[in-house]
Amino acid sequence: MLKAALRNLFAHKLRLVLTGLSIVLAVAFVAGTYIFTDSLRASLDTLIQQDQPDVSVQPASADFSPDFQGAGKLPTVPTTLVPEIEDLDGVTMAVPAIVVPNIVVLDKQGLPLGQESDGFGGGTAIGSSWVTEPALNPTEVVEGSPPVGADQLALDSASAEQLGVVPGDEITVLLPDGDRTDFELSGVTETQNGSGFAITFVYWDFATAQDLFLTADQASSISVLADPGSVQTQIRDAISPLLPTGVVAVTGEEQASQVSEQLDSGLGFLNTFLLVFAIVSLFVAAFLIYNTFSMLVAQRTRELALLRAIGASRGQVLRSILAEAVVLALVASALGIAAGAGFAKGLQALFQAAGAPFPASSLVFEPRTIVVAMLVGLVITVVSALLPARRASVIAPVAAMREESVAAGSGHRRTAIGGFLLGGGIGLAVMAPRVAANDTMQGALVAGVAAAGVLIGVLALSPELARPATVALSALFRGVNGRLASGNTRRNPRRTAATAGALTIGVCLMSAISVLAASTQKSVAGIVDDVIGADFVITGYGFQPFPGAVGEAVRATEGVQAAAVVRQAPMRAPGTGDTLATGVDPTVIQQALSLTVPEGSFDDLGEDDVAVDRDTADSIGAGVGSTIQVLSVAGPVDLQVVAVYEPAGGFTGYVTDLPTIARLGAADQDSVVYVVKDAATSAEDVQAGLERALEPYPNVQLLDQSAFKQTISDQIGQLLNFLFALLVLAVLIALLGIVNTLALSVFERTREIGLLRAVGMSRRGIRRTIVIEAFIIAAFGAVVGMIVGVAFGALLQRILADQGIEQFAVNAGQLALFLVLAAVGGVLAALWPAWRASRLRILGAIAAE
């Protein structure tokens, strides 16, 4: 039986390739996800471990969440510690270092380098002092020489190539304080392991960096290199008594472990995020495999009956079908792992295009990746083939030898299960918003379970929907071809439903995401209209901080009535953990924003006072008069609550006045400036004046309310396109299912096609019939998926209403585009099967059994 199964498998290479390709694509997504994250992790681990100091002396506030690096004043350590540390036994040297965020390198047009990509950093760079000791520097100069003196800098190779500069050329840099300075490029750098981030790195010698960014006797950290054989913990313990308050010593191993934990958390989320889309592709592939094996069993009725007639047991027939599935799964999964390498490269390109600061890295194949990918391919194939194999095992030999069709069953059980799941899913969907009122995450979880129940229920009921739906769709096509195509889809509604089901899943997810994105865009636009009373908004590209001098220039512009600056500082607070505190002028901010303050008043904000949004106040049990202790970069600070306000879009959390935010560690940089014009001056005149005032600051953008809403909408659109790109593979597998079904259907209907040709139908007519059939299947699947997707997009909007997505919206044009693309995809999927059908020889087709 095994020999017969293998012979049968390889005797039909076409169906082997078509079915195997779906497994290859699905497994490639799983394998590619693991390869991508493992490769990224290996590259980052190399960078972490490369030239790691034995001990690092750094500010204690450096343990704030890395999400807030670059916010607030740059914490420092005194360089006077360097000679004291070097005098300790076991210390080879101590090297001070400076690292500064929010440097802006200007291109030849005077614009921030990287701004046009609108990705991570929004055109900002990281500035650093050049470490002359090779043992402590993971970067090396590959062209030119290290920077020396106040007029030189070095630049990473990717940025130098993007700028089109070589050593000796002039580079203009905008410093965090707003000064624009020209430097000579002394050298081009690369990391020693060849990995490069999508971030610009700028280097000066230590004296120049200290003069530009800090005061004398200050550094960001001090790297300590110990004698060979020294124990890091002993060196750390010897250094600790020398350190002032607010400065700590951390061993290289401890620092690498901390960074590694942060990477594990971030990459774990990324891996899970990508695997969600991989599971979608696997689910779609399972439909294709199930449909294919169901058709193969039906087509091999006589062959299987002959096996039964010569003595094969039901178990042997069952195992022979499963053996085919196992062999197919193993071969396709192995190819899927190989294809996963290409998919990982595609993910690297996709994230780079999205502006993610991931380094380029060589691919890493962990044993776990191979094991998981093989198991996934094997399990999904065998499980999908199990029901068709069971049907094959119950074929009655005599009935089969008469070429009677295998009974498909009444479908009552399937319909009952589908109805139960659909009803249960709808019930959970009704409950989800009520659950979300108390806990948004719990509500979203209930909604996810409801969506799964409804979707599976709809797929189970699809055969019942297929007949009336295909009749309605076939009305679009008149003539013999349309009637034949409609008859073919109605002849086996289960097959039609199973083929369309794969596309239903993909379109359902895309529609739900589209509705959620459209609702978010509309809600944000509503929040801007309701909350922002300012005429203009000034932000940094990529929402990066910008010099405080921008606010001063705005205030001095003719026609400006008020300029409300917003500054932020990182802190650790009850209820929110690591967060950003917001500093404002209490009087001016109320002119720019429409704030509802049910308790206390913003006018009462003074030194060491704070206003807290309603949600945060409720979560920590605070109210007017309460005292909250927070941890800032300057240490613990007690803040007294003088106001509780309603969240206003992105304006939430802890709010202080500007002197208090400075005490909490805010730098002389702003996050946003809201501009209110004088009523007597036209908006056009004020905008022209502001544009002139902001010319020295190319890293900021001036937006009116309409442009501000469009900027946010564009960012949501970019995220939407990224998610759609990840769903493309699932849709491709679904279209492959249409190809597979039609190709096997052509084989099944060989004699029928021959008879049609014999009675006068042209080859063109045959092709047209097959194409129309594919269009009907694709349109049916897309319409069903879109209905379910829009419904659950609306449910998600209701659940997230308390999070700011208060308005429901549908992007009708985008949904219509999905329908068109699905229909076009179905037609394209039918071209090859249609051509193959039209090429059948008439006499051979009529004689076919």
JSON list of N, CA and C in Angstrom, two decimals, residues 377-432:
[
{"chain": "A", "resi": 377, "resn": "GLY", "atom": "N", "xyz": [4.36, 22.14, 9.01]},
{"chain": "A", "resi": 377, "resn": "GLY", "atom": "CA", "xyz": [3.97, 21.66, 7.68]},
{"chain": "A", "resi": 377, "resn": "GLY", "atom": "C", "xyz": [3.35, 20.28, 7.73]},
{"chain": "A", "resi": 378, "resn": "LEU", "atom": "N", "xyz": [3.95, 19.40, 8.56]},
{"chain": "A", "resi": 378, "resn": "LEU", "atom": "CA", "xyz": [3.44, 18.03, 8.66]},
{"chain": "A", "resi": 378, "resn": "LEU", "atom": "C", "xyz": [2.06, 17.99, 9.30]},
{"chain": "A", "resi": 379, "resn": "VAL", "atom": "N", "xyz": [1.90, 18.69, 10.41]},
{"chain": "A", "resi": 379, "resn": "VAL", "atom": "CA", "xyz": [0.62, 18.66, 11.14]},
{"chain": "A", "resi": 379, "resn": "VAL", "atom": "C", "xyz": [-0.49, 19.28, 10.31]},
{"chain": "A", "resi": 380, "resn": "ILE", "atom": "N", "xyz": [-0.23, 20.44, 9.72]},
{"chain": "A", "resi": 380, "resn": "ILE", "atom": "CA", "xyz": [-1.30, 21.13, 8.98]},
{"chain": "A", "resi": 380, "resn": "ILE", "atom": "C", "xyz": [-1.72, 20.32, 7.76]},
{"chain": "A", "resi": 381, "resn": "THR", "atom": "N", "xyz": [-0.78, 19.62, 7.14]},
{"chain": "A", "resi": 381, "resn": "THR", "atom": "CA", "xyz": [-1.12, 18.81, 5.96]},
{"chain": "A", "resi": 381, "resn": "THR", "atom": "C", "xyz": [-1.88, 17.55, 6.34]},
{"chain": "A", "resi": 382, "resn": "VAL", "atom": "N", "xyz": [-1.38, 16.84, 7.35]},
{"chain": "A", "resi": 382, "resn": "VAL", "atom": "CA", "xyz": [-2.02, 15.59, 7.75]},
{"chain": "A", "resi": 382, "resn": "VAL", "atom": "C", "xyz": [-3.42, 15.85, 8.30]},
{"chain": "A", "resi": 383, "resn": "VAL", "atom": "N", "xyz": [-3.55, 16.87, 9.14]},
{"chain": "A", "resi": 383, "resn": "VAL", "atom": "CA", "xyz": [-4.87, 17.18, 9.70]},
{"chain": "A", "resi": 383, "resn": "VAL", "atom": "C", "xyz": [-5.84, 17.58, 8.59]},
{"chain": "A", "resi": 384, "resn": "SER", "atom": "N", "xyz": [-5.35, 18.37, 7.61]},
{"chain": "A", "resi": 384, "resn": "SER", "atom": "CA", "xyz": [-6.23, 18.80, 6.52]},
{"chain": "A", "resi": 384, "resn": "SER", "atom": "C", "xyz": [-6.63, 17.63, 5.63]},
{"chain": "A", "resi": 385, "resn": "ALA", "atom": "N", "xyz": [-5.76, 16.62, 5.53]},
{"chain": "A", "resi": 385, "resn": "ALA", "atom": "CA", "xyz": [-6.05, 15.47, 4.67]},
{"chain": "A", "resi": 385, "resn": "ALA", "atom": "C", "xyz": [-6.80, 14.36, 5.40]},
{"chain": "A", "resi": 386, "resn": "LEU", "atom": "N", "xyz": [-6.94, 14.49, 6.72]},
{"chain": "A", "resi": 386, "resn": "LEU", "atom": "CA", "xyz": [-7.50, 13.41, 7.51]},
{"chain": "A", "resi": 386, "resn": "LEU", "atom": "C", "xyz": [-8.96, 13.11, 7.14]},
{"chain": "A", "resi": 387, "resn": "LEU", "atom": "N", "xyz": [-9.79, 14.13, 7.04]},
{"chain": "A", "resi": 387, "resn": "LEU", "atom": "CA", "xyz": [-11.21, 13.90, 6.73]},
{"chain": "A", "resi": 387, "resn": "LEU", "atom": "C", "xyz": [-11.39, 13.33, 5.33]},
{"chain": "A", "resi": 388, "resn": "PRO", "atom": "N", "xyz": [-10.73, 13.89, 4.29]},
{"chain": "A", "resi": 388, "resn": "PRO", "atom": "CA", "xyz": [-10.84, 13.25, 2.98]},
{"chain": "A", "resi": 388, "resn": "PRO", "atom": "C", "xyz": [-10.33, 11.80, 2.99]},
{"chain": "A", "resi": 389, "resn": "ALA", "atom": "N", "xyz": [-9.28, 11.52, 3.75]},
{"chain": "A", "resi": 389, "resn": "ALA", "atom": "CA", "xyz": [-8.75, 10.16, 3.83]},
{"chain": "A", "resi": 389, "resn": "ALA", "atom": "C", "xyz": [-9.77, 9.23, 4.48]},
{"chain": "A", "resi": 390, "resn": "ARG", "atom": "N", "xyz": [-10.45, 9.73, 5.50]},
{"chain": "A", "resi": 390, "resn": "ARG", "atom": "CA", "xyz": [-11.48, 8.91, 6.15]},
{"chain": "A", "resi": 390, "resn": "ARG", "atom": "C", "xyz": [-12.62, 8.61, 5.18]},
{"chain": "A", "resi": 391, "resn": "ARG", "atom": "N", "xyz": [-12.99, 9.60, 4.38]},
{"chain": "A", "resi": 391, "resn": "ARG", "atom": "CA", "xyz": [-14.02, 9.37, 3.38]},
{"chain": "A", "resi": 391, "resn": "ARG", "atom": "C", "xyz": [-13.57, 8.29, 2.37]},
{"chain": "A", "resi": 392, "resn": "ALA", "atom": "N", "xyz": [-12.30, 8.35, 2.00]},
{"chain": "A", "resi": 392, "resn": "ALA", "atom": "CA", "xyz": [-11.78, 7.37, 1.05]},
{"chain": "A", "resi": 392, "resn": "ALA", "atom": "C", "xyz": [-11.86, 5.96, 1.62]},
{"chain": "A", "resi": 393, "resn": "SER", "atom": "N", "xyz": [-11.64, 5.84, 2.94]},
{"chain": "A", "resi": 393, "resn": "SER", "atom": "CA", "xyz": [-11.58, 4.51, 3.55]},
{"chain": "A", "resi": 393, "resn": "SER", "atom": "C", "xyz": [-12.95, 3.84, 3.63]},
{"chain": "A", "resi": 394, "resn": "VAL", "atom": "N", "xyz": [-14.04, 4.61, 3.48]},
{"chain": "A", "resi": 394, "resn": "VAL", "atom": "CA", "xyz": [-15.38, 4.00, 3.59]},
{"chain": "A", "resi": 394, "resn": "VAL", "atom": "C", "xyz": [-16.02, 3.78, 2.23]},
{"chain": "A", "resi": 395, "resn": "ILE", "atom": "N", "xyz": [-15.24, 3.93, 1.15]},
{"chain": "A", "resi": 395, "resn": "ILE", "atom": "CA", "xyz": [-15.79, 3.67, -0.18]},
{"chain": "A", "resi": 395, "resn": "ILE", "atom": "C", "xyz": [-16.17, 2.20, -0.30]},
{"chain": "A", "resi": 396, "resn": "ALA", "atom": "N", "xyz": [-17.39, 1.96, -0.75]},
{"chain": "A", "resi": 396, "resn": "ALA", "atom": "CA", "xyz": [-17.84, 0.58, -0.96]},
{"chain": "A", "resi": 396, "resn": "ALA", "atom": "C", "xyz": [-17.28, 0.07, -2.28]},
{"chain": "A", "resi": 397, "resn": "PRO", "atom": "N", "xyz": [-16.58, -1.07, -2.31]},
{"chain": "A", "resi": 397, "resn": "PRO", "atom": "CA", "xyz": [-15.93, -1.55, -3.54]},
{"chain": "A", "resi": 397, "resn": "PRO", "atom": "C", "xyz": [-16.88, -1.69, -4.72]},
{"chain": "A", "resi": 398, "resn": "VAL", "atom": "N", "xyz": [-18.05, -2.31, -4.54]},
{"chain": "A", "resi": 398, "resn": "VAL", "atom": "CA", "xyz": [-18.96, -2.54, -5.67]},
{"chain": "A", "resi": 398, "resn": "VAL", "atom": "C", "xyz": [-19.51, -1.23, -6.21]},
{"chain": "A", "resi": 399, "resn": "ALA", "atom": "N", "xyz": [-19.95, -0.36, -5.30]},
{"chain": "A", "resi": 399, "resn": "ALA", "atom": "CA", "xyz": [-20.51, 0.92, -5.72]},
{"chain": "A", "resi": 399, "resn": "ALA", "atom": "C", "xyz": [-19.45, 1.74, -6.45]},
{"chain": "A", "resi": 400, "resn": "ALA", "atom": "N", "xyz": [-18.23, 1.67, -5.94]},
{"chain": "A", "resi": 400, "resn": "ALA", "atom": "CA", "xyz": [-17.18, 2.45, -6.56]},
{"chain": "A", "resi": 400, "resn": "ALA", "atom": "C", "xyz": [-16.84, 1.93, -7.94]},
{"chain": "A", "resi": 401, "resn": "MET", "atom": "N", "xyz": [-16.86, 0.59, -8.11]},
{"chain": "A", "resi": 401, "resn": "MET", "atom": "CA", "xyz": [-16.53, 0.01, -9.41]},
{"chain": "A", "resi": 401, "resn": "MET", "atom": "C", "xyz": [-17.60, 0.33, -10.45]},
{"chain": "A", "resi": 402, "resn": "ARG", "atom": "N", "xyz": [-18.80, 0.70, -9.96]},
{"chain": "A", "resi": 402, "resn": "ARG", "atom": "CA", "xyz": [-19.82, 1.15, -10.89]},
{"chain": "A", "resi": 402, "resn": "ARG", "atom": "C", "xyz": [-19.68, 2.64, -11.19]},
{"chain": "A", "resi": 403, "resn": "GLU", "atom": "N", "xyz": [-18.62, 3.24, -10.61]},
{"chain": "A", "resi": 403, "resn": "GLU", "atom": "CA", "xyz": [-18.30, 4.65, -10.81]},
{"chain": "A", "resi": 403, "resn": "GLU", "atom": "C", "xyz": [-19.37, 5.57, -10.25]},
{"chain": "A", "resi": 404, "resn": "GLU", "atom": "N", "xyz": [-20.04, 5.10, -9.17]},
{"chain": "A", "resi": 404, "resn": "GLU", "atom": "CA", "xyz": [-20.97, 5.98, -8.49]},
{"chain": "A", "resi": 404, "resn": "GLU", "atom": "C", "xyz": [-20.16, 6.94, -7.63]},
{"chain": "A", "resi": 405, "resn": "SER", "atom": "N", "xyz": [-20.68, 8.11, -7.46]},
{"chain": "A", "resi": 405, "resn": "SER", "atom": "CA", "xyz": [-19.98, 9.12, -6.68]},
{"chain": "A", "resi": 405, "resn": "SER", "atom": "C", "xyz": [-19.98, 8.72, -5.22]},
{"chain": "A", "resi": 406, "resn": "VAL", "atom": "N", "xyz": [-18.93, 9.07, -4.57]},
{"chain": "A", "resi": 406, "resn": "VAL", "atom": "CA", "xyz": [-18.85, 8.84, -3.13]},
{"chain": "A", "resi": 406, "resn": "VAL", "atom": "C", "xyz": [-19.83, 9.76, -2.44]},
{"chain": "A", "resi": 407, "resn": "ALA", "atom": "N", "xyz": [-20.64, 9.21, -1.60]},
{"chain": "A", "resi": 407, "resn": "ALA", "atom": "CA", "xyz": [-21.64, 10.03, -0.91]},
{"chain": "A", "resi": 407, "resn": "ALA", "atom": "C", "xyz": [-20.97, 11.07, -0.06]},
{"chain": "A", "resi": 408, "resn": "ALA", "atom": "N", "xyz": [-21.37, 12.28, -0.28]},
{"chain": "A", "resi": 408, "resn": "ALA", "atom": "CA", "xyz": [-20.79, 13.39, 0.48]},
{"chain": "A", "resi": 408, "resn": "ALA", "atom": "C", "xyz": [-21.51, 13.64, 1.77]},
{"chain": "A", "resi": 409, "resn": "GLY", "atom": "N", "xyz": [-22.62, 12.99, 2.00]},
{"chain": "A", "resi": 409, "resn": "GLY", "atom": "CA", "xyz": [-23.38, 13.23, 3.21]},
{"chain": "A", "resi": 409, "resn": "GLY", "atom": "C", "xyz": [-24.32, 14.38, 3.03]},
{"chain": "A", "resi": 410, "resn": "SER", "atom": "N", "xyz": [-25.29, 14.43, 3.88]},
{"chain": "A", "resi": 410, "resn": "SER", "atom": "CA", "xyz": [-26.30, 15.48, 3.77]},
{"chain": "A", "resi": 410, "resn": "SER", "atom": "C", "xyz": [-25.79, 16.83, 4.21]},
{"chain": "A", "resi": 411, "resn": "GLY", "atom": "N", "xyz": [-24.73, 16.83, 5.01]},
{"chain": "A", "resi": 411, "resn": "GLY", "atom": "CA", "xyz": [-24.19, 18.11, 5.47]},
{"chain": "A", "resi": 411, "resn": "GLY", "atom": "C", "xyz": [-24.94, 18.68, 6.66]},
{"chain": "A", "resi": 412, "resn": "HIS", "atom": "N", "xyz": [-25.90, 17.91, 7.23]},
{"chain": "A", "resi": 412, "resn": "HIS", "atom": "CA", "xyz": [-26.67, 18.43, 8.35]},
{"chain": "A", "resi": 412, "resn": "HIS", "atom": "C", "xyz": [-25.78, 18.70, 9.56]},
{"chain": "A", "resi": 413, "resn": "ARG", "atom": "N", "xyz": [-24.82, 17.78, 9.81]},
{"chain": "A", "resi": 413, "resn": "ARG", "atom": "CA", "xyz": [-23.95, 17.97, 10.96]},
{"chain": "A", "resi": 413, "resn": "ARG", "atom": "C", "xyz": [-23.10, 19.24, 10.78]},
{"chain": "A", "resi": 414, "resn": "ARG", "atom": "N", "xyz": [-22.55, 19.41, 9.59]},
{"chain": "A", "resi": 414, "resn": "ARG", "atom": "CA", "xyz": [-21.75, 20.60, 9.30]},
{"chain": "A", "resi": 414, "resn": "ARG", "atom": "C", "xyz": [-22.58, 21.86, 9.47]},
{"chain": "A", "resi": 415, "resn": "THR", "atom": "N", "xyz": [-23.80, 21.84, 8.95]},
{"chain": "A", "resi": 415, "resn": "THR", "atom": "CA", "xyz": [-24.66, 23.00, 9.06]},
{"chain": "A", "resi": 415, "resn": "THR", "atom": "C", "xyz": [-25.01, 23.30, 10.51]},
{"chain": "A", "resi": 416, "resn": "ALA", "atom": "N", "xyz": [-25.27, 22.24, 11.28]},
{"chain": "A", "resi": 416, "resn": "ALA", "atom": "CA", "xyz": [-25.60, 22.43, 12.70]},
{"chain": "A", "resi": 416, "resn": "ALA", "atom": "C", "xyz": [-24.43, 23.02, 13.47]},
{"chain": "A", "resi": 417, "resn": "ILE", "atom": "N", "xyz": [-23.22, 22.48, 13.21]},
{"chain": "A", "resi": 417, "resn": "ILE", "atom": "CA", "xyz": [-22.03, 23.00, 13.90]},
{"chain": "A", "resi": 417, "resn": "ILE", "atom": "C", "xyz": [-21.78, 24.45, 13.49]},
{"chain": "A", "resi": 418, "resn": "GLY", "atom": "N", "xyz": [-21.93, 24.72, 12.18]},
{"chain": "A", "resi": 418, "resn": "GLY", "atom": "CA", "xyz": [-21.73, 26.08, 11.70]},
{"chain": "A", "resi": 418, "resn": "GLY", "atom": "C", "xyz": [-22.72, 27.05, 12.32]},
{"chain": "A", "resi": 419, "resn": "GLY", "atom": "N", "xyz": [-23.99, 26.63, 12.41]},
{"chain": "A", "resi": 419, "resn": "GLY", "atom": "CA", "xyz": [-24.99, 27.48, 13.03]},
{"chain": "A", "resi": 419, "resn": "GLY", "atom": "C", "xyz": [-24.70, 27.74, 14.49]},
{"chain": "A", "resi": 420, "resn": "PHE", "atom": "N", "xyz": [-24.24, 26.70, 15.20]},
{"chain": "A", "resi": 420, "resn": "PHE", "atom": "CA", "xyz": [-23.90, 26.86, 16.62]},
{"chain": "A", "resi": 420, "resn": "PHE", "atom": "C", "xyz": [-22.74, 27.84, 16.80]},
{"chain": "A", "resi": 421, "resn": "LEU", "atom": "N", "xyz": [-21.67, 27.69, 16.00]},
{"chain": "A", "resi": 421, "resn": "LEU", "atom": "CA", "xyz": [-20.53, 28.59, 16.10]},
{"chain": "A", "resi": 421, "resn": "LEU", "atom": "C", "xyz": [-20.90, 30.02, 15.73]},
{"chain": "A", "resi": 422, "resn": "LEU", "atom": "N", "xyz": [-21.71, 30.15, 14.69]},
{"chain": "A", "resi": 422, "resn": "LEU", "atom": "CA", "xyz": [-22.15, 31.49, 14.27]},
{"chain": "A", "resi": 422, "resn": "LEU", "atom": "C", "xyz": [-22.96, 32.16, 15.38]},
{"chain": "A", "resi": 423, "resn": "GLY", "atom": "N", "xyz": [-23.92, 31.41, 15.94]},
{"chain": "A", "resi": 423, "resn": "GLY", "atom": "CA", "xyz": [-24.73, 31.97, 17.02]},
{"chain": "A", "resi": 423, "resn": "GLY", "atom": "C", "xyz": [-23.90, 32.31, 18.24]},
{"chain": "A", "resi": 424, "resn": "GLY", "atom": "N", "xyz": [-22.98, 31.39, 18.61]},
{"chain": "A", "resi": 424, "resn": "GLY", "atom": "CA", "xyz": [-22.12, 31.66, 19.76]},
{"chain": "A", "resi": 424, "resn": "GLY", "atom": "C", "xyz": [-21.21, 32.86, 19.53]},
{"chain": "A", "resi": 425, "resn": "GLY", "atom": "N", "xyz": [-20.68, 32.97, 18.31]},
{"chain": "A", "resi": 425, "resn": "GLY", "atom": "CA", "xyz": [-19.82, 34.10, 18.00]},
{"chain": "A", "resi": 425, "resn": "GLY", "atom": "C", "xyz": [-20.57, 35.42, 18.07]},
{"chain": "A", "resi": 426, "resn": "ILE", "atom": "N", "xyz": [-21.79, 35.43, 17.55]},
{"chain": "A", "resi": 426, "resn": "ILE", "atom": "CA", "xyz": [-22.60, 36.66, 17.60]},
{"chain": "A", "resi": 426, "resn": "ILE", "atom": "C", "xyz": [-22.91, 37.02, 19.05]},
{"chain": "A", "resi": 427, "resn": "GLY", "atom": "N", "xyz": [-23.20, 36.01, 19.86]},
{"chain": "A", "resi": 427, "resn": "GLY", "atom": "CA", "xyz": [-23.46, 36.27, 21.28]},
{"chain": "A", "resi": 427, "resn": "GLY", "atom": "C", "xyz": [-22.26, 36.88, 21.98]},
{"chain": "A", "resi": 428, "resn": "LEU", "atom": "N", "xyz": [-21.07, 36.34, 21.71]},
{"chain": "A", "resi": 428, "resn": "LEU", "atom": "CA", "xyz": [-19.86, 36.90, 22.31]},
{"chain": "A", "resi": 428, "resn": "LEU", "atom": "C", "xyz": [-19.59, 38.31, 21.78]},
{"chain": "A", "resi": 429, "resn": "ALA", "atom": "N", "xyz": [-19.90, 38.54, 20.51]},
{"chain": "A", "resi": 429, "resn": "ALA", "atom": "CA", "xyz": [-19.71, 39.87, 19.93]},
{"chain": "A", "resi": 429, "resn": "ALA", "atom": "C", "xyz": [-20.59, 40.90, 20.63]},
{"chain": "A", "resi": 430, "resn": "VAL", "atom": "N", "xyz": [-21.80, 40.50, 20.99]},
{"chain": "A", "resi": 430, "resn": "VAL", "atom": "CA", "xyz": [-22.70, 41.41, 21.71]},
{"chain": "A", "resi": 430, "resn": "VAL", "atom": "C", "xyz": [-22.15, 41.70, 23.11]},
{"chain": "A", "resi": 431, "resn": "MET", "atom": "N", "xyz": [-21.53, 40.69, 23.73]},
{"chain": "A", "resi": 431, "resn": "MET", "atom": "CA", "xyz": [-20.99, 40.86, 25.08]},
{"chain": "A", "resi": 431, "resn": "MET", "atom": "C", "xyz": [-19.71, 41.69, 25.12]},
{"chain": "A", "resi": 432, "resn": "ALA", "atom": "N", "xyz": [-18.91, 41.62, 24.04]},
{"chain": "A", "resi": 432, "resn": "ALA", "atom": "CA", "xyz": [-17.56, 42.20, 24.05]},
{"chain": "A", "resi": 432, "resn": "ALA", "atom": "C", "xyz": [-17.53, 43.67, 24.45]}
]
